[in-house]
Coordinates of C-alpha atoms in Angstrom, one line a residue:
M21 CA 0.1 0.0 0.1
R22 CA 1.1 3.6 -0.8
L23 CA 1.2 6.1 2.1
S24 CA 1.4 9.6 1.7
G25 CA 0.8 12.8 3.9
R26 CA -0.1 16.5 4.4
T27 CA 0.1 18.6 7.4
H28 CA -2.6 20.9 8.8
K29 CA -3.2 22.9 12.0
R30 CA -5.7 21.8 14.6
N31 CA -6.4 22.9 18.1
G32 CA -2.9 24.8 18.3
C33 CA -0.7 21.9 17.0
V34 CA 0.7 21.0 13.7
C35 CA -0.8 17.4 12.7
K36 CA 0.1 15.1 9.8
V37 CA -2.6 13.4 8.1
M38 CA -1.4 10.0 6.8
L39 CA -3.5 9.0 3.5
L40 CA -3.7 5.3 3.3
A41 CA -5.2 3.9 0.1
G42 CA -8.7 2.5 0.6
Q43 CA -8.8 3.6 4.3
I44 CA -10.0 6.8 6.2
P45 CA -7.2 9.3 7.0
L46 CA -5.1 8.8 10.0
Q47 CA -4.5 12.0 11.9
I48 CA -1.2 11.6 13.8
C49 CA -0.3 14.6 16.2
P50 CA 3.3 15.2 17.5
M51 CA 3.6 13.5 20.9
R52 CA 6.2 13.6 23.5
Q53 CA 8.3 10.6 23.9
T54 CA 6.8 9.6 27.2
E55 CA 3.4 9.6 25.7
K56 CA 4.6 7.3 22.9
W57 CA 6.1 4.8 25.4
R58 CA 2.8 4.9 27.4
M59 CA 0.8 4.2 24.4
A60 CA 3.2 1.1 23.6
A61 CA 2.6 -0.2 27.1
Q62 CA -1.1 -0.3 26.3
M63 CA -1.0 -2.1 22.9
P64 CA -3.4 -4.9 22.8
R65 CA -2.1 -8.5 23.3
V66 CA 1.5 -7.1 23.9
G67 CA 2.8 -7.3 27.5
L68 CA 5.9 -5.5 28.8
A69 CA 8.1 -8.5 28.1
Q70 CA 6.8 -9.0 24.5
L71 CA 7.2 -5.4 23.9
H72 CA 11.0 -5.6 25.1
K73 CA 11.4 -8.6 22.8
R74 CA 10.2 -6.9 19.8
L75 CA 12.4 -3.8 20.6
A76 CA 15.5 -5.9 21.1
A77 CA 14.5 -7.5 17.6
G78 CA 15.2 -4.1 16.0
E79 CA 11.6 -3.0 15.8
A80 CA 11.2 0.8 16.4
L81 CA 8.9 2.3 18.5
D82 CA 7.3 4.6 16.0
E83 CA 6.9 2.0 13.5
M84 CA 5.0 -0.3 16.1
L85 CA 2.6 2.7 16.8
A86 CA 2.2 3.4 13.3
D87 CA 1.3 -0.1 12.6
W88 CA -1.3 -0.1 15.4
A89 CA -2.8 3.1 14.1
R90 CA -3.2 1.6 10.6
R91 CA -4.9 -1.5 12.1
D92 CA -7.0 0.1 14.6
H93 CA -7.1 3.8 14.6
S94 CA -9.8 4.1 17.2
G95 CA -7.9 1.9 19.9
W96 CA -4.8 4.0 19.1
R97 CA -6.7 7.4 19.7
M98 CA -8.0 6.0 22.9
A99 CA -4.6 5.0 24.0
R100 CA -3.0 8.4 23.0
D101 CA -5.8 10.2 25.1
Q102 CA -5.2 8.0 28.1
A103 CA -1.5 8.6 27.8
T104 CA -1.9 12.4 27.5
M105 CA -4.2 12.2 30.5
E106 CA -1.9 10.3 32.7
L107 CA 1.0 12.7 31.9
T108 CA -1.2 15.8 32.7
D109 CA -2.3 14.1 36.1
V110 CA 1.3 13.4 37.3
E111 CA 2.4 17.0 36.4
A112 CA -0.6 18.4 38.2
I113 CA 0.8 16.9 41.5
G114 CA 4.2 18.4 40.9
G115 CA 5.6 15.0 39.3
W116 CA 7.2 13.9 36.2
A117 CA 7.5 11.0 34.0
M118 CA 10.6 9.4 32.6
C119 CA 10.7 7.0 29.7
L120 CA 13.1 4.0 28.9
D121 CA 15.4 5.9 26.7
D122 CA 15.8 8.8 29.1
P123 CA 19.4 9.1 30.1
D124 CA 18.3 9.3 33.9
Y125 CA 16.3 6.2 33.7
P126 CA 18.3 3.7 35.8
R127 CA 21.0 1.7 33.8
R128 CA 20.4 -1.6 35.4
L129 CA 16.8 -1.6 35.3
R130 CA 16.8 -1.3 31.5
E131 CA 18.2 -5.1 31.8
L132 CA 14.9 -6.4 33.6
P133 CA 12.9 -8.5 30.8
D134 CA 9.8 -6.6 31.7
A135 CA 11.2 -3.4 32.9
P136 CA 8.5 -0.4 33.0
V137 CA 8.7 1.6 29.7
V138 CA 7.5 4.8 31.8
L139 CA 8.3 5.5 35.5
F140 CA 6.2 8.3 37.1
G141 CA 8.1 10.1 39.9
L142 CA 8.0 12.7 42.7
G143 CA 11.2 14.4 43.7
D144 CA 14.5 14.5 42.0
P145 CA 14.5 12.5 38.8
K146 CA 18.4 12.1 39.2
A147 CA 18.0 10.3 42.5
M148 CA 18.4 7.1 40.8
T149 CA 21.6 7.8 39.0
K150 CA 23.6 10.4 41.2
R151 CA 24.4 7.6 43.8
H152 CA 24.9 4.0 43.9
L153 CA 21.6 2.1 44.9
V154 CA 21.4 -0.6 47.6
A155 CA 18.1 -2.5 48.1
V156 CA 17.7 -2.9 52.0
V157 CA 14.6 -5.2 52.6
G158 CA 13.0 -7.3 55.3
T159 CA 9.7 -8.2 57.0
R160 CA 7.1 -5.5 57.9
N161 CA 6.6 -7.3 61.3
C162 CA 10.3 -7.1 62.3
S163 CA 11.9 -7.3 65.8
P164 CA 13.3 -4.3 67.6
L165 CA 16.8 -5.7 66.7
G166 CA 15.9 -6.2 63.0
A167 CA 14.7 -2.4 63.0
T168 CA 18.1 -1.4 64.7
M169 CA 20.1 -3.3 62.2
A170 CA 18.1 -2.0 59.3
R171 CA 18.5 1.7 60.6
T172 CA 22.2 1.1 61.2
T173 CA 22.7 -0.3 57.7
G174 CA 21.0 2.7 56.3
V175 CA 23.2 5.1 58.3
L176 CA 26.4 3.6 57.1
L177 CA 25.4 3.1 53.5
G178 CA 24.7 6.8 53.3
Q179 CA 28.0 7.6 54.8
A180 CA 29.7 5.3 52.3
G181 CA 27.9 7.3 49.5
A182 CA 25.1 4.9 48.4
T183 CA 21.4 5.4 48.6
V184 CA 18.9 3.0 50.0
V185 CA 16.0 1.9 47.8
N186 CA 13.0 -0.3 48.8
G187 CA 9.1 -0.3 48.9
L188 CA 8.7 1.8 51.7
A189 CA 6.8 -1.0 53.7
A190 CA 6.6 -0.8 57.6
G191 CA 9.2 -2.4 59.5
V192 CA 12.7 -3.0 58.0
D193 CA 12.1 -0.8 54.8
A194 CA 11.2 2.2 56.6
A195 CA 14.0 1.6 59.3
A196 CA 16.6 1.6 56.3
L197 CA 15.1 4.5 54.7
R198 CA 15.3 6.6 57.8
G199 CA 18.9 5.5 58.3
G200 CA 19.9 6.7 55.1
L201 CA 18.2 10.2 55.4
Q202 CA 20.0 10.5 58.8
S203 CA 23.5 10.4 57.2
G204 CA 22.4 12.4 54.0
G205 CA 22.2 9.4 51.5
G206 CA 18.6 10.1 50.7
G207 CA 16.3 7.4 49.5
V208 CA 14.5 6.0 46.5
V209 CA 11.1 4.5 47.2
C210 CA 9.2 2.1 44.6
L211 CA 5.6 2.3 45.2
G212 CA 2.9 -0.3 44.1
H213 CA 0.1 2.2 43.4
G214 CA -0.2 5.9 42.1
L215 CA 1.9 8.7 43.5
D216 CA -1.4 10.4 44.8
R217 CA -1.2 8.0 47.8
I218 CA 1.2 6.6 50.3
H219 CA 0.7 2.9 51.7
P220 CA 1.0 2.3 54.5
R221 CA -0.3 5.8 55.5
L222 CA 1.9 6.0 58.7
N223 CA 4.9 6.3 56.3
A224 CA 3.4 9.4 54.5
P225 CA 5.7 11.8 56.5
L226 CA 8.7 9.7 55.8
A227 CA 7.8 9.8 52.1
A228 CA 7.6 13.5 52.3
E229 CA 11.2 13.7 54.0
I230 CA 12.6 11.6 51.4
V231 CA 11.4 13.9 48.6
A232 CA 12.4 17.0 50.5
A233 CA 15.8 15.6 51.0
G234 CA 16.5 15.2 47.2
G235 CA 15.3 11.6 47.0
A236 CA 12.6 10.2 44.8
L237 CA 9.2 8.3 44.9
L238 CA 8.6 6.0 41.8
S239 CA 5.7 4.1 40.5
E240 CA 4.9 2.4 37.1
Y241 CA 1.2 3.1 37.9
P242 CA -0.3 6.4 36.8
V243 CA -1.9 8.8 39.4
G244 CA -5.2 7.4 40.7
S245 CA -4.3 3.8 40.2
S246 CA -5.8 1.7 43.2
I247 CA -3.9 -0.7 45.3
Q248 CA -3.8 -4.3 44.3
K249 CA -2.3 -7.2 46.1
W250 CA 0.0 -8.3 43.1
H251 CA 1.4 -4.8 42.5
F252 CA 3.6 -5.0 45.6
A253 CA 5.5 -8.0 44.2
A254 CA 5.7 -6.2 41.0
R255 CA 7.3 -3.1 42.6
N256 CA 9.8 -5.4 44.3
R257 CA 11.5 -6.2 40.9
I258 CA 11.8 -2.4 40.3
A259 CA 13.7 -1.6 43.5
V260 CA 15.9 -4.7 43.0
G261 CA 16.2 -4.1 39.4
M262 CA 17.9 -0.8 39.7
A263 CA 20.0 -1.8 42.6
D264 CA 23.7 -2.7 42.6
T265 CA 23.2 -4.9 45.7
L266 CA 20.3 -6.4 47.7
V267 CA 20.5 -6.7 51.4
V268 CA 18.3 -8.9 53.5
I269 CA 18.0 -7.8 57.1
E270 CA 15.1 -10.1 58.5
S271 CA 12.9 -12.2 56.8
P272 CA 10.6 -15.3 57.5
E273 CA 10.7 -18.1 55.0
R274 CA 7.8 -16.5 52.7
G275 CA 7.3 -13.0 51.8
G276 CA 8.3 -10.1 49.6
S277 CA 11.9 -10.2 50.7
M278 CA 12.2 -13.8 49.3
I279 CA 10.6 -12.7 46.0
S280 CA 13.2 -9.9 45.9
V281 CA 15.9 -12.5 46.4
D282 CA 14.6 -14.5 43.4
I283 CA 14.8 -11.5 41.2
A284 CA 18.4 -10.6 42.6
L285 CA 19.4 -14.1 41.7
D286 CA 17.8 -13.9 38.1
M287 CA 19.5 -10.7 37.5
G288 CA 23.0 -11.2 39.0
V289 CA 22.5 -8.5 41.6
N290 CA 24.9 -9.0 44.6
L291 CA 23.2 -10.4 47.6
F292 CA 24.0 -10.0 51.4
V293 CA 22.0 -11.7 54.3
L294 CA 22.5 -10.8 57.7
N295 CA 23.4 -13.7 59.9
P296 CA 20.5 -14.3 62.4
P297 CA 21.6 -12.9 65.7
A298 CA 18.3 -14.8 67.3
G299 CA 16.0 -17.5 66.5
G300 CA 12.4 -17.7 65.6
R301 CA 10.2 -17.5 62.4
R302 CA 11.0 -13.9 61.7
W303 CA 14.7 -15.0 61.0
K304 CA 13.9 -18.2 59.2
G305 CA 14.2 -16.9 55.7
N306 CA 17.5 -15.5 56.5
Q307 CA 18.9 -18.9 57.8
M308 CA 17.5 -20.7 54.6
L309 CA 19.3 -18.2 52.4
I310 CA 22.6 -18.6 54.3
D311 CA 22.4 -22.4 54.2
A312 CA 22.0 -22.1 50.4
F313 CA 24.3 -19.4 49.8
P314 CA 26.8 -19.2 52.8
G315 CA 28.9 -16.5 51.1
T316 CA 26.2 -14.1 51.5
A317 CA 26.2 -14.1 55.3
F318 CA 27.4 -11.0 57.3
E319 CA 27.4 -10.3 61.0
D320 CA 26.8 -6.7 61.4
P321 CA 26.3 -3.5 59.2
R322 CA 30.1 -2.7 59.6
E323 CA 31.2 -6.0 58.1
L324 CA 28.7 -5.4 55.4
L325 CA 30.3 -2.1 54.3
T326 CA 33.7 -3.9 54.4
R327 CA 32.2 -6.6 52.2
L328 CA 30.9 -4.1 49.8
S329 CA 34.1 -2.3 49.5
G330 CA 35.7 -5.4 48.2
L331 CA 33.2 -5.8 45.3
K332 CA 34.5 -5.3 41.7
G333 CA 33.6 -1.7 40.7
A334 CA 32.8 -0.6 44.3
A335 CA 36.0 1.2 45.1
H336 CA 34.8 4.4 43.7
W337 CA 31.9 4.7 45.9
V338 CA 32.6 2.7 49.1
S339 CA 36.1 4.7 48.9
K340 CA 36.7 4.2 52.7
R341 CA 35.4 2.5 55.8
P342 CA 32.8 5.0 57.3
P343 CA 33.8 7.2 60.1
V344 CA 32.1 4.9 62.7
L345 CA 35.2 3.4 64.0
L346 CA 36.0 2.2 67.6
G347 CA 38.9 4.4 67.6
M348 CA 36.6 7.5 67.6
A349 CA 36.4 6.8 71.4
E350 CA 39.6 8.6 72.0
A351 CA 37.7 11.7 71.0
L352 CA 35.1 11.6 73.7
P353 CA 35.3 12.4 77.4
T354 CA 36.5 9.4 79.6
A355 CA 33.2 9.0 81.1
L356 CA 31.6 8.3 77.7
Q357 CA 34.2 6.0 76.2
S358 CA 33.3 2.6 77.6
L359 CA 29.7 3.1 76.6
W360 CA 30.5 4.2 73.0
M361 CA 32.9 1.2 72.6
F362 CA 30.0 -1.2 73.7
L363 CA 27.4 0.4 71.4
M364 CA 29.9 0.0 68.6
K365 CA 30.4 -3.6 69.1
Q366 CA 26.7 -4.3 69.4
S367 CA 25.9 -1.9 66.6
G368 CA 23.2 -0.5 68.9
A369 CA 21.8 -1.6 72.2
H370 CA 18.8 -1.0 74.8
R371 CA 19.7 1.2 77.9
A372 CA 19.1 -1.9 80.1
A373 CA 21.8 -3.9 78.0
C374 CA 24.3 -1.0 78.4
A375 CA 23.6 -0.8 82.2
E376 CA 24.2 -4.5 82.6
A377 CA 27.5 -4.5 80.4
L378 CA 29.0 -1.4 82.2
K379 CA 27.6 -2.6 85.6
Q380 CA 26.4 0.9 86.2
P381 CA 22.9 1.9 87.6
D382 CA 20.1 2.7 84.9
H383 CA 19.7 6.2 85.7
E384 CA 23.5 6.9 85.4
V385 CA 23.5 5.1 81.9
Q386 CA 20.4 7.1 80.8
S387 CA 22.2 10.2 81.5
L388 CA 25.4 9.1 79.6
L389 CA 23.2 8.1 76.4
T390 CA 21.4 11.4 76.5
R391 CA 24.7 13.1 76.4
L392 CA 25.8 11.1 73.5
E393 CA 22.4 11.8 71.8
L394 CA 22.7 15.4 72.3
M395 CA 26.3 15.6 70.9
G396 CA 25.1 13.8 67.8
W397 CA 26.9 10.4 68.5
V398 CA 24.0 8.1 68.8
V399 CA 20.4 8.1 67.7
R400 CA 17.5 6.5 69.5
S401 CA 15.5 4.0 67.5
P402 CA 11.9 2.7 67.8
G403 CA 11.9 0.3 70.8
G404 CA 14.5 2.4 72.7
I405 CA 17.6 1.2 70.9
Y406 CA 20.4 3.5 70.9
V407 CA 22.4 3.3 67.6
P408 CA 25.8 4.8 67.1
V409 CA 26.4 7.2 64.2
S410 CA 29.2 9.1 62.7
S411 CA 30.3 12.2 64.8
S412 CA 31.3 13.9 61.7
A413 CA 28.0 15.6 61.0
A414 CA 27.9 16.6 64.7
A415 CA 31.5 18.0 64.4
E416 CA 30.6 20.0 61.3
E417 CA 27.8 21.7 63.4
G418 CA 30.2 22.5 66.2
A419 CA 28.9 19.7 68.6
G420 CA 32.5 18.5 69.5
P421 CA 33.6 16.6 72.6
V422 CA 32.7 18.3 75.9
E423 CA 34.4 18.2 79.1
G424 CA 33.4 15.2 81.3

């Protein structure tokens, strides 16, 4: 068939009318690249995996859309209008859309067989590329120790030059993101619904902090999309798919963390699993993974950073061990040094555990912990766990050691 065309102006835009022999004219308006990709995701009987296969085989996006327009112009126009509306909606809430061929689209995520061809986002579009991403995941119903380990891991990763990425679930996910924020690492969140809501609602303030700190909220679902149970497993593939490393903090034998592990193994993402410091069903997934892959085990967040620094290609971002070292105790007043050493060795502890280890009354230990907290050397996590952090930030603000 012979295809010819002419242009005319309609509704303020220049359109091209394609004249196909024996058929009605096809009016094709200029579209943004993101609109084209959103339309491609809606092509009938073509899922994301099939779309990627066609692209890999050399079929061009414009050719696919033009072929669809010739075969089903009505469906093509509906998809175009839908794509335009989705982009308008995300821009109305201060967001943006990023397509597969955007330079800021996460490089590793492109390797996923069913990678989203468009990501909707709030926050900094460069948050996925300006620092290395480490996915930190675990159970929603985590133990106080799991929450402490997650937050400490986030703190150390931020200090080392990485950003935590996960799905903003309660428990381990939220604790790791808070740690990353605390140390200036920002955060990247992959949602299983539209950007106009946060689930769970209790993490809405945390999501706002992440955006304000230069991080980003991401979703493959347009604004207004409702929450579906299968969306959460789907969003895990995005968080893991864009990460250099997956860290499992605390997981039962079934759940989203184990799905994330499967994705990491399929994609060749580095995997590290916290060696269970306690028994019980909450840690059963960790033990299963370590039994299957002994080399993935690490004992505490400080060892994790040491292991990460030894990975091929990691030297340029884990450039040195973070400044949370036992030797920092020498900079503290004598009365605080033993307490700091104990907190460092335990990667955080409850006041009662500190009092027992130091053989001092609870009220005296509480006073010492409060001093460390005011100086910026520890942070009190949920459950009353005191977690050691770098004093470098405090020193920059003038909160140096005091006489004691």
